[in-house]
Coordinates of C-alpha atoms and ligand atoms in Angstrom, one line a residue:
X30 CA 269.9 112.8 155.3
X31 CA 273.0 114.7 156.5
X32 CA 271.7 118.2 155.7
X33 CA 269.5 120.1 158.1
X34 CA 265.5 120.2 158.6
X35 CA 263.8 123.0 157.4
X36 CA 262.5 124.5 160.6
X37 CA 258.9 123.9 160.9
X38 CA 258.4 127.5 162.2
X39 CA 259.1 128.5 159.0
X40 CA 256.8 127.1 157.3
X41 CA 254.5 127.8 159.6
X42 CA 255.4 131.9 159.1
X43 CA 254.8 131.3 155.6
X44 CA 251.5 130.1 155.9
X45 CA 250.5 133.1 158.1
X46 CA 251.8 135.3 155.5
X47 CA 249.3 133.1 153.0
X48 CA 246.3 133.5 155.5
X49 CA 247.0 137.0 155.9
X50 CA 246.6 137.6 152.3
X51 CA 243.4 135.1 151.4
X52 CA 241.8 136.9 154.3
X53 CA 242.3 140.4 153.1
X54 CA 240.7 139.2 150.0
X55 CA 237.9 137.3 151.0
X56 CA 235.7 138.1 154.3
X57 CA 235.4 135.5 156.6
X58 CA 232.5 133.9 157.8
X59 CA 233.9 134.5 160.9
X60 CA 232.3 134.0 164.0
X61 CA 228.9 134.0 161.3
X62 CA 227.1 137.0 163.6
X63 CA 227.8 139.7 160.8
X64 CA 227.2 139.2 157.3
X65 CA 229.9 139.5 155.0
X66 CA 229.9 143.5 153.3
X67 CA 231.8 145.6 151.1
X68 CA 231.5 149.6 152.0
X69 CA 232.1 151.5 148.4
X70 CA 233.2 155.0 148.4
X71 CA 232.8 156.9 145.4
X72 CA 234.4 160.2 144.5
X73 CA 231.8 162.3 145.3
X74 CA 231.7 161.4 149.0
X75 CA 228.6 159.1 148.7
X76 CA 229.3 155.4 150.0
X77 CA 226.7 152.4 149.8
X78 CA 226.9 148.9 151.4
X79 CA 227.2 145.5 149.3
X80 CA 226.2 142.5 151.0
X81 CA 228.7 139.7 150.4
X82 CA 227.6 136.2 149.4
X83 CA 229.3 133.2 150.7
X84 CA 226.9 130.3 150.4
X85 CA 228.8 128.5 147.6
X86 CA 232.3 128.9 149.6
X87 CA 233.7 131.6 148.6
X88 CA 232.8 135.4 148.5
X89 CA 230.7 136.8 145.1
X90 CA 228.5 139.9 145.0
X91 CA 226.1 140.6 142.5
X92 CA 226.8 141.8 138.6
X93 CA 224.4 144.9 139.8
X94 CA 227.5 146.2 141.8
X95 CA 229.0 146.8 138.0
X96 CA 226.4 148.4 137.3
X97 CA 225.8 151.0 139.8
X98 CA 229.6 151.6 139.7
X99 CA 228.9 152.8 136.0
X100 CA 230.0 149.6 133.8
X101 CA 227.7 148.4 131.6
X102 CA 226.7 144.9 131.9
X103 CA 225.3 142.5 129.0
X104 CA 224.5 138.9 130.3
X105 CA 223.8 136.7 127.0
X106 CA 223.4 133.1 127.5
X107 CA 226.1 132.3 130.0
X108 CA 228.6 134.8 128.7
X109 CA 228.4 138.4 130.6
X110 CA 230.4 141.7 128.9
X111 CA 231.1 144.3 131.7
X112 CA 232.3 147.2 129.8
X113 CA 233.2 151.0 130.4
X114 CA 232.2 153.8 128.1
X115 CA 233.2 152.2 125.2
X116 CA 237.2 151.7 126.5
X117 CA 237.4 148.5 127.6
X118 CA 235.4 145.5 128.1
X119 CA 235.7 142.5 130.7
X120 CA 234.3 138.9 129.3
X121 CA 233.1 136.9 131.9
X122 CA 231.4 133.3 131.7
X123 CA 229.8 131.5 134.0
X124 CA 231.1 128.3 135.5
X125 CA 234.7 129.4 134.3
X126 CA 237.7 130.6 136.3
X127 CA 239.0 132.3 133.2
X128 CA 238.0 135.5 131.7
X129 CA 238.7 137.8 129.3
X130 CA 240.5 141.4 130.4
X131 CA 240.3 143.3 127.0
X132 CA 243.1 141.4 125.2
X133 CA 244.3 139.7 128.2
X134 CA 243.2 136.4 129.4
X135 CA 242.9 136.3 133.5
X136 CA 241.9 133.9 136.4
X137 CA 240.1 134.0 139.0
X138 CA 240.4 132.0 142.1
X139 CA 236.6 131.0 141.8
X140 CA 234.1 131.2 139.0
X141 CA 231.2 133.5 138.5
X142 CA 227.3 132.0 138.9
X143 CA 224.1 131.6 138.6
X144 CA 221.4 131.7 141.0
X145 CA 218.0 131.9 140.4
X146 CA 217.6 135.3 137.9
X147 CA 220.8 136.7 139.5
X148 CA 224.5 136.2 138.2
X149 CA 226.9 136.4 141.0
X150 CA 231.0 137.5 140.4
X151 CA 233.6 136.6 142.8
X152 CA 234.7 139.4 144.7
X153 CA 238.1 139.0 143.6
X154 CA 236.9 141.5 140.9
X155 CA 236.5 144.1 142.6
X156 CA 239.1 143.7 145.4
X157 CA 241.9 142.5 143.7
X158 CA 241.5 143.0 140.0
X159 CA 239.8 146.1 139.3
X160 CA 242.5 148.1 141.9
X161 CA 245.5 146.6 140.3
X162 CA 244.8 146.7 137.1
X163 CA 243.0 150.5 137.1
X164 CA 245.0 151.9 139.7
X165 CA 243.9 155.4 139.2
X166 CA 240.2 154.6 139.3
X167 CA 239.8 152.1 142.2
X168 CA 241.5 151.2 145.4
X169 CA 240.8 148.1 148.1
X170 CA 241.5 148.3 152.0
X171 CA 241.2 144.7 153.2
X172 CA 241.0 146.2 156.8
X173 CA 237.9 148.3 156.3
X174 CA 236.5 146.2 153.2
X175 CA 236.3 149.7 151.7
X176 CA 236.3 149.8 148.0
X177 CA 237.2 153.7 147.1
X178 CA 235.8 153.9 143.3
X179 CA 236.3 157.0 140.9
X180 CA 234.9 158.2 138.3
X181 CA 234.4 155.8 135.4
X182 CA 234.0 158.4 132.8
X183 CA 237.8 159.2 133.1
X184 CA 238.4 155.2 132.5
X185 CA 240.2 156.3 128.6
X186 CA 242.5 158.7 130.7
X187 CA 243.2 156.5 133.0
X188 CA 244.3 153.1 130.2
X189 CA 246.3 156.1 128.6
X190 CA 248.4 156.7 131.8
X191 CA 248.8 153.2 132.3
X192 CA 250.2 152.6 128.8
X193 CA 252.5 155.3 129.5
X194 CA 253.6 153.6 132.5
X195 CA 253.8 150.7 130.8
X196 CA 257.4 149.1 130.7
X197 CA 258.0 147.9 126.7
X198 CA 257.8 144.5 126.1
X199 CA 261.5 142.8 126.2
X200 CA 260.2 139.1 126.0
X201 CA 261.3 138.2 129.3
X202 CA 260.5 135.4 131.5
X203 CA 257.8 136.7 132.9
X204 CA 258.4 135.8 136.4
X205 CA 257.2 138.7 138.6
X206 CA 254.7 137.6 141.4
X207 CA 251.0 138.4 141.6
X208 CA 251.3 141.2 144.1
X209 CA 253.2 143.0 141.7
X210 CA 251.2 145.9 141.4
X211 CA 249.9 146.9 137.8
X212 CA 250.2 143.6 136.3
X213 CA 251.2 144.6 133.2
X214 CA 253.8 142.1 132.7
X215 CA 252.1 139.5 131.3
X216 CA 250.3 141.6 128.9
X217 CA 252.2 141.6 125.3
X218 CA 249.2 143.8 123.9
X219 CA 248.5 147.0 125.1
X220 CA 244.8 148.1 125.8
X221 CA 245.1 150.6 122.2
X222 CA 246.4 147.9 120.2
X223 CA 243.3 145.6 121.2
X224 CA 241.2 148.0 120.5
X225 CA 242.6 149.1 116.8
X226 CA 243.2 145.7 116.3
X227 CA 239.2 144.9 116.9
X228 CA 238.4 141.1 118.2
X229 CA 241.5 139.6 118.3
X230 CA 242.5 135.4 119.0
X231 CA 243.7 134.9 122.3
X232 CA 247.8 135.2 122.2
X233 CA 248.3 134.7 125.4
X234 CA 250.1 131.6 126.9
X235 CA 248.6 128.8 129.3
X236 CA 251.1 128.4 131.8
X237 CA 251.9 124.6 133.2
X238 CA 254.1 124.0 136.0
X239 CA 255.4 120.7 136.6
X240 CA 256.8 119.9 139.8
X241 CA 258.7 116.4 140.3
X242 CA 258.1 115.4 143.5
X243 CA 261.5 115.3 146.1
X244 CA 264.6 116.0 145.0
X245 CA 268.4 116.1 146.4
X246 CA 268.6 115.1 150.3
X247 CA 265.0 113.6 150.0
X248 CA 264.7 110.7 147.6
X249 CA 261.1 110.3 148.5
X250 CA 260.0 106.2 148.4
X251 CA 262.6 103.6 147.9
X252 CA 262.2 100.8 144.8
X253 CA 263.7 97.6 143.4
X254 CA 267.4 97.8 142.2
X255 CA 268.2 101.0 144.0
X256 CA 265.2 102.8 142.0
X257 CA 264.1 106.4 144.0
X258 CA 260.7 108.3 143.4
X259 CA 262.7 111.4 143.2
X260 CA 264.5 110.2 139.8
X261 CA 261.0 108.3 138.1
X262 CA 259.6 111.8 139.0
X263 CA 262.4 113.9 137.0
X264 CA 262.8 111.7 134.4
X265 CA 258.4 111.8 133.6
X266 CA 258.5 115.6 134.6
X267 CA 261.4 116.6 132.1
X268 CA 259.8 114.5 129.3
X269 CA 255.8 115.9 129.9
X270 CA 258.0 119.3 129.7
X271 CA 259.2 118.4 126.6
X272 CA 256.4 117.3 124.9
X273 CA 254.3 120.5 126.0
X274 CA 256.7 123.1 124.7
X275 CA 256.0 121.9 121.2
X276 CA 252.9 123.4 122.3
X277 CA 253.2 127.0 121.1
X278 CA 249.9 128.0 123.2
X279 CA 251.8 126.5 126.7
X280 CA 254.7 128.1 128.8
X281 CA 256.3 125.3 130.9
X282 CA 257.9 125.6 134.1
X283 CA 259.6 123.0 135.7
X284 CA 259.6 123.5 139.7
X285 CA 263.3 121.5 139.8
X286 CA 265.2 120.0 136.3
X287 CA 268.0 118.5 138.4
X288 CA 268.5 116.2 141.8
X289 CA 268.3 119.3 143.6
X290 CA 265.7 119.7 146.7
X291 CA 262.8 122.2 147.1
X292 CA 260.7 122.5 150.0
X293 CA 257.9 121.4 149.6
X294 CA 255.8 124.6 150.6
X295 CA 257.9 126.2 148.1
X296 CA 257.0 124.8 144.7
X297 CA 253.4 125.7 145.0
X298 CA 254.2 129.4 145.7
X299 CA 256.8 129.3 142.8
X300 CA 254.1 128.5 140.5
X301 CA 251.8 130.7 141.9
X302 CA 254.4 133.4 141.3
X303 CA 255.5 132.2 137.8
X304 CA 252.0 131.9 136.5
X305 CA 250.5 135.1 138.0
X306 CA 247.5 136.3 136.8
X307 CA 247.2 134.1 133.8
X308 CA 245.5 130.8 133.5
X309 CA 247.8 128.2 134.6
X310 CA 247.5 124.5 136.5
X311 CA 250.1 122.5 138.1
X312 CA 251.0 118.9 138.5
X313 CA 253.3 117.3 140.8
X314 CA 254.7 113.7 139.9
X315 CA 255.5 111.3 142.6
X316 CA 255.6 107.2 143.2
X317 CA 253.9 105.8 146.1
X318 CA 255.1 103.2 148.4
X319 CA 253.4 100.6 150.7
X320 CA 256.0 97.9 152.2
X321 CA 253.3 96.4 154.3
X322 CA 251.1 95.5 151.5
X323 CA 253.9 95.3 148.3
X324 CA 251.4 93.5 146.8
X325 CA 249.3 97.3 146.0
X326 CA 249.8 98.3 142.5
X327 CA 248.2 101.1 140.0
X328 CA 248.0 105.0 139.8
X329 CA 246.2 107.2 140.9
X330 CA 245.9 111.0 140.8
X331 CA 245.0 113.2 144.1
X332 CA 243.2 116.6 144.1
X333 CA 243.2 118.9 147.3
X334 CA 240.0 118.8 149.4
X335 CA 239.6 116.8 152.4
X336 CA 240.8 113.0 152.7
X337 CA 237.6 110.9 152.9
X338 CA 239.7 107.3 153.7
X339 CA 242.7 106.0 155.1
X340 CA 244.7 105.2 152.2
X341 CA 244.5 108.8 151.4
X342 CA 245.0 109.8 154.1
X343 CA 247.9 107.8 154.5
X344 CA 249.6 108.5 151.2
X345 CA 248.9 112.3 152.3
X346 CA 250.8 112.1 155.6
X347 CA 253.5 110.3 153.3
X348 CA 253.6 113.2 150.9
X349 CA 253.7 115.9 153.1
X350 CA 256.0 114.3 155.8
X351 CA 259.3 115.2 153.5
X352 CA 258.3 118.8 154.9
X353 CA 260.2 116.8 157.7
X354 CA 262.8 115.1 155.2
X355 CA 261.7 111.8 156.4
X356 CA 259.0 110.1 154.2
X357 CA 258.9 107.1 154.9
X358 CA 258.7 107.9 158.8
X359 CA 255.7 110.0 159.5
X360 CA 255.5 112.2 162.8
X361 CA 251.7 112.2 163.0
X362 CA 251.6 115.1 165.2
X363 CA 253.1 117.6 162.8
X364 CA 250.8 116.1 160.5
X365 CA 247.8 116.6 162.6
X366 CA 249.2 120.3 162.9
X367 CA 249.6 120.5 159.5
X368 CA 245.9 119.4 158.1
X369 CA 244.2 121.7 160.9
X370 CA 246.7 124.7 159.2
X371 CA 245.5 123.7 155.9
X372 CA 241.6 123.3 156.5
X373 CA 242.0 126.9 158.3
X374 CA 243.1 128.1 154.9
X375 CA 240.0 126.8 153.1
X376 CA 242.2 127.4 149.7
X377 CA 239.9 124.6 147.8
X378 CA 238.3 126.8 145.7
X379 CA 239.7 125.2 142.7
X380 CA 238.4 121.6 143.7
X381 CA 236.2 121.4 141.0
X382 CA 238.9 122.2 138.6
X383 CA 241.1 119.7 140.0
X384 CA 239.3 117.2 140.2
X385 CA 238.4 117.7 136.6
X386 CA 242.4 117.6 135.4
X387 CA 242.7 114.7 137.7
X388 CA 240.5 112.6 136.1
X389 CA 241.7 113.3 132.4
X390 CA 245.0 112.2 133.7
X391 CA 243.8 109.0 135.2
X392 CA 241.9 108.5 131.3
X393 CA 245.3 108.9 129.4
X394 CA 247.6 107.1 131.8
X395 CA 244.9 104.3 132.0
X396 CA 246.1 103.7 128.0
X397 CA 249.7 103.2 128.6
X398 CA 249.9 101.7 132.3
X399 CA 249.3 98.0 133.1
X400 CA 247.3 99.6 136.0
X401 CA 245.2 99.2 137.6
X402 CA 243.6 102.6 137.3
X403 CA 242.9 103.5 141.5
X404 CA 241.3 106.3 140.4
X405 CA 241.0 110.3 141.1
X406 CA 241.8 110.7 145.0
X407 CA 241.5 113.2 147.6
X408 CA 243.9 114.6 150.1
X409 CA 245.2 117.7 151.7
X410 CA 248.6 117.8 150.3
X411 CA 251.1 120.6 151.1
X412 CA 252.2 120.5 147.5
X413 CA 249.2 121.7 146.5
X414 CA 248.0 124.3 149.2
X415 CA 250.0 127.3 148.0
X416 CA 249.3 126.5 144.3
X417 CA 246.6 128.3 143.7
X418 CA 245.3 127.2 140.8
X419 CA 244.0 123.9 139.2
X420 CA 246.8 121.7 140.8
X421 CA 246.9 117.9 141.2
X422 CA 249.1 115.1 142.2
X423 CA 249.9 112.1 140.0
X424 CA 251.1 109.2 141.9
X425 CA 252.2 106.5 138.8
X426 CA 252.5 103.8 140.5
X427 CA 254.0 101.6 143.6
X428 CA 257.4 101.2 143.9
X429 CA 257.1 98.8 147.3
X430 CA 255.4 96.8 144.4
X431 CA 259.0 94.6 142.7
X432 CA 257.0 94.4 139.5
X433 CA 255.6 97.5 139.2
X434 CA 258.3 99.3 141.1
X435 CA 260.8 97.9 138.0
X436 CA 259.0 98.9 135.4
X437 CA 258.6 102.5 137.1
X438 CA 262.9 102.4 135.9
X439 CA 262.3 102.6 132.2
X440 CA 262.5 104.8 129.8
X441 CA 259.4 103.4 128.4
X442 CA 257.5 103.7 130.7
X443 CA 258.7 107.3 131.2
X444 CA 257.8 108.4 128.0
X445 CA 254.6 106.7 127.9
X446 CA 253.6 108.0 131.4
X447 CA 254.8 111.4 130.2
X448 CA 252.7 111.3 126.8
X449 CA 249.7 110.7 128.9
X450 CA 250.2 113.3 131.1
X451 CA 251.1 115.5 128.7
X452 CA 247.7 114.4 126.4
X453 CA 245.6 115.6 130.1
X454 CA 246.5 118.9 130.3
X455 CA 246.3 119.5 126.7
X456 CA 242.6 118.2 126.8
X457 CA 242.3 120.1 130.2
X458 CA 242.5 123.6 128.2
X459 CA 240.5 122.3 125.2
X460 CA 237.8 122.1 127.9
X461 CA 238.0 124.9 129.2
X462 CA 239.6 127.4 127.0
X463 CA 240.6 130.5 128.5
X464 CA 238.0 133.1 127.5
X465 CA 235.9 130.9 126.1
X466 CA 233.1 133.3 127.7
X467 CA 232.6 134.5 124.0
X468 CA 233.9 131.6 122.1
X469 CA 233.3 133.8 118.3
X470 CA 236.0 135.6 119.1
X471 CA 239.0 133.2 119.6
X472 CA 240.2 130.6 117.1
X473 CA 240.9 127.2 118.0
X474 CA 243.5 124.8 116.6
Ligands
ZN510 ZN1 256.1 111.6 146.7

């Protein structure tokens, strides 16, 4: 506790930066008179206006935009093929983040739909992925919503210059943040060798990012014997580590593998940045505490969204407070600051996600922990807010408890806690494998 606060108007410059971006990508809803748009400018001069749906919460368009930008569009059964004179084809599916970018598999921040006869894409498509990745053909000004589109005919010209362009493959950490222009880092195949190669098996990597919770200055809750959360979080986070990179199909990151302390905004932008356009999810490992009441016991696992009760919203306040270093004394005004920062952002669009993950952890830890299982839980956690991407919190159990808070010590129970978490997000890609929008053409196991 010797070492310096972060300075909350740091954090608080960060988030702006964060806003700035979401809102360059998404129209708000605003003061609601306008409706949402999207002006497109083609390159003969002519522009047309999109109207921009936001009734499920974030900001989709209709497939028919494709369309009357030149892509040919095949909806069958739930999977949809956008492609482009024969070059390159986008698979789609509805109700999935993931999709399918010729050989690449990509995210999105929310999922296409269905509504009545229509099928609805999130706008993300055309202001975020369709400029980076075609460069030459399209290009997005968040301040005008202006959507400049050329000529789709010249799409083979255009994947030709990009492969030129395209640094060769040196098997590095691919580390380089999502605004990093053409994207191409995370791509081992090049757009030709998809194409000679025909319908390929997704060789692409599912990235996990494991985050134990404190670290260094902040030990996070206090146990029996001397026992910290910030040590029962390394030890469980190095082991689920371990047992996913025999995993061939994963990349793990590990947000800290020492005693060392990251902020707590940090982590979820480092795995927003390590995972870039690829599918990914993160979990953060922490213990909870309740002196007042060391009789509570269990696990549970939180999700972002709103905190319906008071216990989660108190184990929020006690997970976001070591912003402040001090966990186990909560400044409720910050915190008040905080959740009215966080509900501005309205980043939840990966709830449903989350929630899923969070409940195949609660199953598999449910096998291996005396329990009891409290269940998938609810909060606006820091952690999670710059994560964006399926992201929960596992809390394993109560240290303030002396039973529970001893067994949380063991190596045992490490590993056991570890193989169950592990077990989750293996299941949690099996569900929902990325580009499973045409599942013929991907092989499983
Ligand atoms: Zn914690």
């Amino acid at each position: 506790m010797t070492e310096p606060s972060p300075r909350p108007g740091r954090h608080l410059s960060r988030l702006a930066l964060v806003a700035v971006v979401l809102t360059a990508a998404t129209p708000r809803v605003g003061a609601a008179q306008s409706q949402p748009r999207l002006d497109i400018q083609r390159e003969d001069g002519s522009t047309s206006r999109v109207s921009v749906l936001i009734d499920r919460g974030y900001a989709a368009v209709p497939i028919s935009v494709l369309s009357d930008l030149g892509w040919t569009v095949i909806a069958e059964g739930s999977g949809v093929t956008i492609s482009a004179a024969g070059e390159m084809a986008v698979s789609l599916q509805v109700g999935s983040p993931f999709f399918r970018w010729d050989g690449l598999v990509l995210q999105f921040t929310d999922a296409p739909y269905r509504a009545g006869s229509n099928l609805f894409v999130p706008l993300q498509l055309l202001t975020d992925f369709l400029p980076r990745r075609l460069p030459g053909l399209y290009d997005y000004s968040g301040d005008r919503s202006l959507l400049r589109a050329g000529d789709i005919s010249l799409i083979g010209e255009e994947l030709d210059r990009l492969d030129e362009l395209r640094p060769t493959a040196g098997g590095s950490e691919p580390l380089s943040p999502v605004s990093s222009g053409g994207g191409m880092e995370d791509g081992p195949m090049s757009a030709d060798e998809v194409r000679e190669a025909g319908p390929s098996p997704y060789d692409g990597v599912r990235v996990v990012v494991i985050d134990p919770g404190h670290g260094g200055v902040d030990p996070g809750a206090l146990g029996p014997d001397g026992i910290r959360e910030k040590n029962v979080a390394l030890e469980v986070g190095l082991r689920v580590a371990e047992v996913l990179r025999r995993n061939p199909d994963l990349e793990v990151h590990l947000i800290r593998d020492d005693d060392t302390f990251v902020d707590v905004w940090e982590r979820g932008l480092i795995a927003t940045d390590i995972k870039g356009e690829r599918p990914g999810i993160f979990v953060s490992i922490h213990a909870n505490s309740f002196p007042a009441r060391r009789e509570a016991r269990g696990f549970e696992t939180y999700f972002l969204s709103d905190a319906r009760t008071e216990h989660e919203r108190r184990v929020s306040a006690i997970e976001n407070a070591s912003i402040t270093m001090n966990p186990q004394n909560v400044d409720e005004e910050s915190v008040a600051d905080i959740d009215f920062i966080l509900r501005d952002l309205k980043n939840y669009e990966h709830a449903h996600w989350s929630e899923d993950l969070a409940s195949l952890v609660q199953d598999e830890l449910d096998d291996v922990h005396p329990g009891p299982n409290r269940g998938v839980k609810q909060g606006v956690l820091a952690v999670l807010t710059n994560a964006l991407m399926p992201s929960v919190l596992v809390e394993l159990g109560y240290l303030s408890n002396s039973t529970e808070g001893r067994l949380m010590g063991t190596g045992g129970f490490h590993r056991d806690a570890a193989a169950a978490i592990a077990d989750a997000v293996e299941r949690f890609f099996e569900r929902y494998p990325p580009g499973n929008g045409l599942g013929s053409d991907r092989e499983e196991r």
